[in-house]
Amino acid sequence: MQEPDVLTQRIGRKARVQLAEARVGIAGLGGLGSNIAVYLTRSGIGSLHLIDFDRVDVSNLNRQHYFRSDLGKLKVEALGRQLRDINPEVILDLDAVCVHEENVLALFRQESLVCEAFDQAEAKALLVNTLLADTTDTVVVAASGVAGTGSARSVVTRHVAPRFYLCGDGVSEVASGEPLYAPRVALCAAQQALIVIRIILGMEDPFKHTELE
Amino acid sequence: MPKVNGQERPEFVGLTLAELLVADGYDWQLVACECNGGIVPRSDFEKHLISADEVVEIVRFVGGG
């Protein structure tokens, strides 16, 4: 920790320590996951487990947190470099693998807090169902409905069930021809990152089911 | 009376969760289902019977991220 620790000055020692001791898994490093990772790193998260098999493509630059200089690089590597540039002390576990039914539990075995940030609906459903049904204490912060140009007001965070939060508008999908715009995807990513921070700081009890709204 | 996403749906009493999903046009591979506060594993969709006082919450995942 650098002295003087400017983050401690801004958020206080207690929150600084709680966040520095926390670890979060992020599944998918596209428009959602890359932004979630940046927000959490800026907030002082101590450790991130980043999972994405893909490489940075020029088609990602309209919404994902990468640069032209990252083209062709593994997303875990390109994002990892950015995160270390924000906070050199952040501990990163990088997995350039595709998540599927056979490896999902093993990949997330150590995680108590996971952000679902995939692009494909099938992958989202697989991860959320597996972590909720086959673990007893893993909390999942998922996303659904980020496409289009709908108002920011329609992007919400819901505490759908114990250990299960859902961000997004719930309906706007790429499959129906809706485009993806950086600010709307980032709105959802920011809500996911915020609920993670609220859970870490003890402002939110994921095991107690009280629908937010 | 069973409630599905907040709406009273008496016609679903005694049906399985899988039958409910088909009736309402959901693809089982794209949803997460919570019944009476607990997640129902996908492998139980065809076994889980909807009771008269069941509270069902179906979350549909859509693509984009």
GROMACS .gro file of C-alpha atoms in nm:
model
  278
    1MET     CA    1   0.000   0.000   0.000
    2GLN     CA    2   0.150   0.332  -0.105
    3GLU     CA    3   0.177   0.607   0.156
    4PRO     CA    4  -0.013   0.825   0.177
    5ASP     CA    5  -0.288   0.588   0.065
    6VAL     CA    6  -0.520   0.813  -0.131
    7LEU     CA    7  -0.792   0.552  -0.154
    8THR     CA    8  -0.802   0.522   0.225
    9GLN     CA    9  -0.837   0.899   0.245
   10ARG     CA   10  -1.141   0.878   0.018
   11ILE     CA   11  -1.325   0.569   0.142
   12GLY     CA   12  -1.195   0.527   0.496
   13ARG     CA   13  -0.974   0.260   0.650
   14LYS     CA   14  -1.249   0.010   0.727
   15ALA     CA   15  -1.385  -0.002   0.372
   16ARG     CA   16  -1.031   0.004   0.234
   17VAL     CA   17  -0.944  -0.311   0.432
   18GLN     CA   18  -1.275  -0.488   0.358
   19LEU     CA   19  -1.229  -0.432  -0.015
   20ALA     CA   20  -0.858  -0.517  -0.013
   21GLU     CA   21  -0.936  -0.850   0.155
   22ALA     CA   22  -1.211  -0.937  -0.093
   23ARG     CA   23  -1.189  -1.162  -0.393
   24VAL     CA   24  -1.434  -1.161  -0.684
   25GLY     CA   25  -1.467  -1.393  -0.983
   26ILE     CA   26  -1.565  -1.241  -1.318
   27ALA     CA   27  -1.695  -1.480  -1.582
   28GLY     CA   28  -1.660  -1.322  -1.925
   29LEU     CA   29  -1.452  -1.014  -2.005
   30GLY     CA   30  -1.659  -0.842  -2.271
   31GLY     CA   31  -1.855  -0.520  -2.234
   32LEU     CA   32  -1.977  -0.621  -1.888
   33GLY     CA   33  -1.679  -0.805  -1.741
   34SER     CA   34  -1.404  -0.571  -1.859
   35ASN     CA   35  -1.586  -0.271  -1.711
   36ILE     CA   36  -1.674  -0.454  -1.388
   37ALA     CA   37  -1.305  -0.543  -1.343
   38VAL     CA   38  -1.197  -0.182  -1.397
   39TYR     CA   39  -1.458  -0.047  -1.152
   40LEU     CA   40  -1.370  -0.302  -0.885
   41THR     CA   41  -0.997  -0.244  -0.925
   42ARG     CA   42  -1.044   0.133  -0.897
   43SER     CA   43  -1.244   0.064  -0.580
   44GLY     CA   44  -0.955  -0.127  -0.427
   45ILE     CA   45  -1.065  -0.490  -0.461
   46GLY     CA   46  -0.772  -0.702  -0.348
   47SER     CA   47  -0.808  -1.002  -0.574
   48LEU     CA   48  -0.985  -1.084  -0.900
   49HIS     CA   49  -1.030  -1.413  -1.080
   50LEU     CA   50  -1.078  -1.330  -1.449
   51ILE     CA   51  -1.211  -1.591  -1.689
   52ASP     CA   52  -1.243  -1.554  -2.067
   53PHE     CA   53  -1.112  -1.767  -2.353
   54ASP     CA   54  -1.133  -1.492  -2.614
   55ARG     CA   55  -0.890  -1.247  -2.775
   56VAL     CA   56  -0.950  -0.876  -2.830
   57ASP     CA   57  -1.112  -0.806  -3.166
   58VAL     CA   58  -1.172  -0.473  -3.339
   59SER     CA   59  -1.547  -0.537  -3.305
   60ASN     CA   60  -1.508  -0.522  -2.925
   61LEU     CA   61  -1.390  -0.163  -2.914
   62ASN     CA   62  -1.740  -0.009  -2.932
   63ARG     CA   63  -1.812  -0.111  -2.572
   64GLN     CA   64  -1.540  -0.323  -2.413
   65HIS     CA   65  -1.256  -0.180  -2.206
   66TYR     CA   66  -0.972  -0.247  -2.449
   67PHE     CA   67  -0.761  -0.043  -2.689
   68ARG     CA   68  -0.629  -0.073  -3.044
   69SER     CA   69  -0.295  -0.175  -2.899
   70ASP     CA   70  -0.469  -0.478  -2.741
   71LEU     CA   71  -0.599  -0.626  -3.068
   72GLY     CA   72  -0.519  -0.997  -3.095
   73LYS     CA   73  -0.421  -1.031  -2.731
   74LEU     CA   74  -0.596  -1.260  -2.486
   75LYS     CA   75  -0.856  -1.057  -2.299
   76VAL     CA   76  -0.732  -1.186  -1.963
   77GLU     CA   77  -0.382  -1.057  -2.049
   78ALA     CA   78  -0.489  -0.725  -2.199
   79LEU     CA   79  -0.725  -0.650  -1.912
   80GLY     CA   80  -0.476  -0.775  -1.654
   81ARG     CA   81  -0.222  -0.523  -1.779
   82GLN     CA   82  -0.472  -0.237  -1.748
   83LEU     CA   83  -0.576  -0.342  -1.397
   84ARG     CA   84  -0.215  -0.359  -1.278
   85ASP     CA   85  -0.165  -0.015  -1.426
   86ILE     CA   86  -0.456   0.111  -1.211
   87ASN     CA   87  -0.346  -0.074  -0.896
   88PRO     CA   88  -0.012  -0.259  -0.903
   89GLU     CA   89  -0.111  -0.445  -0.586
   90VAL     CA   90  -0.420  -0.614  -0.728
   91ILE     CA   91  -0.384  -0.994  -0.723
   92LEU     CA   92  -0.505  -1.151  -1.046
   93ASP     CA   93  -0.586  -1.511  -1.130
   94LEU     CA   94  -0.621  -1.532  -1.507
   95ASP     CA   95  -0.793  -1.822  -1.681
   96ALA     CA   96  -0.806  -1.813  -2.060
   97VAL     CA   97  -1.058  -2.096  -2.081
   98CYS     CA   98  -1.408  -2.150  -2.212
   99VAL     CA   99  -1.661  -2.219  -1.936
  100HIS     CA  100  -1.879  -2.523  -1.998
  101GLU     CA  101  -2.084  -2.774  -1.805
  102GLU     CA  102  -1.789  -2.997  -1.720
  103ASN     CA  103  -1.549  -2.733  -1.584
  104VAL     CA  104  -1.779  -2.469  -1.436
  105LEU     CA  105  -1.781  -2.597  -1.077
  106ALA     CA  106  -1.406  -2.659  -1.069
  107LEU     CA  107  -1.332  -2.314  -1.212
  108PHE     CA  108  -1.539  -2.129  -0.953
  109ARG     CA  109  -1.481  -2.364  -0.658
  110GLN     CA  110  -1.285  -2.103  -0.463
  111GLU     CA  111  -1.518  -1.812  -0.532
  112SER     CA  112  -1.778  -1.686  -0.288
  113LEU     CA  113  -1.875  -1.392  -0.508
  114VAL     CA  114  -1.908  -1.424  -0.887
  115CYS     CA  115  -2.012  -1.175  -1.154
  116GLU     CA  116  -2.178  -1.341  -1.452
  117ALA     CA  117  -2.071  -1.127  -1.747
  118PHE     CA  118  -2.111  -1.353  -2.048
  119ASP     CA  119  -2.248  -1.247  -2.385
  120GLN     CA  120  -2.446  -1.561  -2.472
  121ALA     CA  121  -2.776  -1.633  -2.298
  122GLU     CA  122  -2.706  -2.008  -2.275
  123ALA     CA  123  -2.375  -1.946  -2.099
  124LYS     CA  124  -2.539  -1.704  -1.856
  125ALA     CA  125  -2.809  -1.957  -1.765
  126LEU     CA  126  -2.557  -2.240  -1.728
  127LEU     CA  127  -2.333  -2.047  -1.490
  128VAL     CA  128  -2.613  -1.905  -1.275
  129ASN     CA  129  -2.800  -2.236  -1.248
  130THR     CA  130  -2.487  -2.432  -1.164
  131LEU     CA  131  -2.357  -2.193  -0.900
  132LEU     CA  132  -2.697  -2.158  -0.732
  133ALA     CA  133  -2.797  -2.525  -0.747
  134ASP     CA  134  -2.461  -2.696  -0.691
  135THR     CA  135  -2.298  -2.470  -0.432
  136THR     CA  136  -2.435  -2.367  -0.096
  137ASP     CA  137  -2.278  -2.028  -0.042
  138THR     CA  138  -2.162  -1.877  -0.371
  139VAL     CA  139  -2.330  -1.545  -0.448
  140VAL     CA  140  -2.398  -1.465  -0.816
  141VAL     CA  141  -2.443  -1.119  -0.962
  142ALA     CA  142  -2.572  -1.175  -1.314
  143ALA     CA  143  -2.679  -0.958  -1.606
  144SER     CA  144  -2.962  -0.984  -1.856
  145GLY     CA  145  -3.093  -0.721  -2.093
  146VAL     CA  146  -2.832  -0.464  -2.190
  147ALA     CA  147  -2.893  -0.423  -2.563
  148GLY     CA  148  -3.061  -0.132  -2.735
  149THR     CA  149  -3.101   0.233  -2.645
  150GLY     CA  150  -3.359   0.208  -2.367
  151SER     CA  151  -3.352   0.465  -2.091
  152ALA     CA  152  -3.104   0.433  -1.806
  153ARG     CA  153  -3.407   0.408  -1.576
  154SER     CA  154  -3.491   0.067  -1.722
  155VAL     CA  155  -3.156  -0.080  -1.613
  156VAL     CA  156  -3.214  -0.203  -1.259
  157THR     CA  157  -3.066  -0.433  -0.994
  158ARG     CA  158  -3.295  -0.700  -0.851
  159HIS     CA  159  -3.233  -0.937  -0.562
  160VAL     CA  160  -3.420  -1.219  -0.731
  161ALA     CA  161  -3.348  -1.496  -0.482
  162PRO     CA  162  -3.107  -1.569  -0.198
  163ARG     CA  163  -2.749  -1.547  -0.339
  164PHE     CA  164  -2.883  -1.424  -0.674
  165TYR     CA  165  -2.880  -1.065  -0.801
  166LEU     CA  166  -2.978  -0.969  -1.154
  167CYS     CA  167  -2.888  -0.643  -1.326
  168GLY     CA  168  -3.021  -0.513  -1.658
  169ASP     CA  169  -3.366  -0.451  -1.803
  170GLY     CA  170  -3.434  -0.826  -1.833
  171VAL     CA  171  -3.561  -0.816  -2.190
  172SER     CA  172  -3.345  -0.622  -2.440
  173GLU     CA  173  -3.149  -0.878  -2.636
  174VAL     CA  174  -2.899  -0.882  -2.918
  175ALA     CA  175  -3.088  -1.168  -3.085
  176SER     CA  176  -3.377  -0.937  -3.174
  177GLY     CA  177  -3.142  -0.713  -3.369
  178GLU     CA  178  -3.080  -0.455  -3.099
  179PRO     CA  179  -2.735  -0.297  -3.103
  180LEU     CA  180  -2.503  -0.278  -2.805
  181TYR     CA  181  -2.399   0.071  -2.692
  182ALA     CA  182  -2.109   0.129  -2.455
  183PRO     CA  183  -2.296   0.348  -2.204
  184ARG     CA  184  -2.591   0.110  -2.164
  185VAL     CA  185  -2.367  -0.195  -2.123
  186ALA     CA  186  -2.152   0.002  -1.878
  187LEU     CA  187  -2.463   0.105  -1.681
  188CYS     CA  188  -2.528  -0.262  -1.617
  189ALA     CA  189  -2.160  -0.334  -1.544
  190ALA     CA  190  -2.156  -0.046  -1.296
  191GLN     CA  191  -2.466  -0.183  -1.121
  192GLN     CA  192  -2.302  -0.526  -1.096
  193ALA     CA  193  -1.982  -0.373  -0.954
  194LEU     CA  194  -2.182  -0.159  -0.710
  195ILE     CA  195  -2.384  -0.448  -0.569
  196VAL     CA  196  -2.057  -0.643  -0.525
  197ILE     CA  197  -1.912  -0.351  -0.329
  198ARG     CA  198  -2.230  -0.322  -0.121
  199ILE     CA  199  -2.210  -0.694  -0.036
  200ILE     CA  200  -1.840  -0.669   0.057
  201LEU     CA  201  -1.904  -0.366   0.276
  202GLY     CA  202  -2.188  -0.549   0.454
  203MET     CA  203  -2.457  -0.310   0.329
  204GLU     CA  204  -2.636  -0.592   0.154
  205ASP     CA  205  -2.713  -0.942   0.284
  206PRO     CA  206  -2.724  -1.170  -0.019
  207PHE     CA  207  -2.862  -1.459   0.187
  208LYS     CA  208  -3.160  -1.260   0.310
  209HIS     CA  209  -3.409  -1.233   0.031
  210THR     CA  210  -3.568  -0.892   0.019
  211GLU     CA  211  -3.642  -0.774  -0.332
  212LEU     CA  212  -3.466  -0.441  -0.382
  213GLU     CA  213  -3.625  -0.224  -0.651
  214MET     CA  214  -5.327  -1.999  -0.603
  215PRO     CA  215  -4.984  -2.031  -0.768
  216LYS     CA  216  -4.811  -1.711  -0.868
  217VAL     CA  217  -4.572  -1.696  -1.162
  218ASN     CA  218  -4.366  -1.377  -1.180
  219GLY     CA  219  -4.628  -1.204  -0.968
  220GLN     CA  220  -4.932  -1.320  -1.166
  221GLU     CA  221  -5.191  -1.566  -1.038
  222ARG     CA  222  -5.190  -1.875  -1.259
  223PRO     CA  223  -5.440  -2.134  -1.123
  224GLU     CA  224  -5.412  -2.345  -1.439
  225PHE     CA  225  -5.061  -2.459  -1.343
  226VAL     CA  226  -5.155  -2.648  -1.022
  227GLY     CA  227  -5.034  -3.007  -1.050
  228LEU     CA  228  -4.827  -2.949  -1.361
  229THR     CA  229  -4.451  -2.982  -1.361
  230LEU     CA  230  -4.221  -2.683  -1.380
  231ALA     CA  231  -4.111  -2.808  -1.724
  232GLU     CA  232  -4.473  -2.804  -1.844
  233LEU     CA  233  -4.519  -2.452  -1.706
  234LEU     CA  234  -4.210  -2.334  -1.895
  235VAL     CA  235  -4.334  -2.483  -2.222
  236ALA     CA  236  -4.683  -2.338  -2.173
  237ASP     CA  237  -4.542  -1.988  -2.122
  238GLY     CA  238  -4.298  -2.017  -2.411
  239TYR     CA  239  -3.972  -2.035  -2.219
  240ASP     CA  240  -3.663  -2.223  -2.337
  241TRP     CA  241  -3.545  -2.424  -2.034
  242GLN     CA  242  -3.182  -2.367  -2.137
  243LEU     CA  243  -3.221  -1.989  -2.102
  244VAL     CA  244  -3.388  -1.957  -1.764
  245ALA     CA  245  -3.329  -1.983  -1.392
  246CYS     CA  246  -3.632  -2.085  -1.184
  247GLU     CA  247  -3.696  -2.009  -0.821
  248CYS     CA  248  -3.985  -2.180  -0.646
  249ASN     CA  249  -4.090  -2.071  -0.295
  250GLY     CA  250  -3.759  -1.897  -0.244
  251GLY     CA  251  -3.523  -2.169  -0.363
  252ILE     CA  252  -3.355  -2.231  -0.697
  253VAL     CA  253  -3.482  -2.544  -0.874
  254PRO     CA  254  -3.200  -2.740  -1.040
  255ARG     CA  255  -3.254  -2.787  -1.412
  256SER     CA  256  -3.245  -3.164  -1.362
  257ASP     CA  257  -3.559  -3.129  -1.146
  258PHE     CA  258  -3.765  -2.923  -1.390
  259GLU     CA  259  -3.956  -3.233  -1.505
  260LYS     CA  260  -4.010  -3.361  -1.150
  261HIS     CA  261  -4.102  -3.042  -0.969
  262LEU     CA  262  -4.481  -3.018  -0.928
  263ILE     CA  263  -4.651  -2.681  -0.893
  264SER     CA  264  -4.849  -2.668  -0.569
  265ALA     CA  265  -5.155  -2.454  -0.500
  266ASP     CA  266  -4.955  -2.199  -0.307
  267GLU     CA  267  -4.637  -2.210  -0.517
  268VAL     CA  268  -4.457  -1.882  -0.578
  269VAL     CA  269  -4.257  -1.915  -0.899
  270GLU     CA  270  -4.005  -1.664  -1.025
  271ILE     CA  271  -3.868  -1.727  -1.373
  272VAL     CA  272  -3.563  -1.532  -1.484
  273ARG     CA  273  -3.501  -1.536  -1.857
  274PHE     CA  274  -3.149  -1.466  -1.976
  275VAL     CA  275  -3.108  -1.273  -2.299
  276GLY     CA  276  -2.790  -1.231  -2.501
  277GLY     CA  277  -2.563  -0.927  -2.492
  278GLY     CA  278  -2.276  -0.823  -2.276
   0.00000   0.00000   0.00000
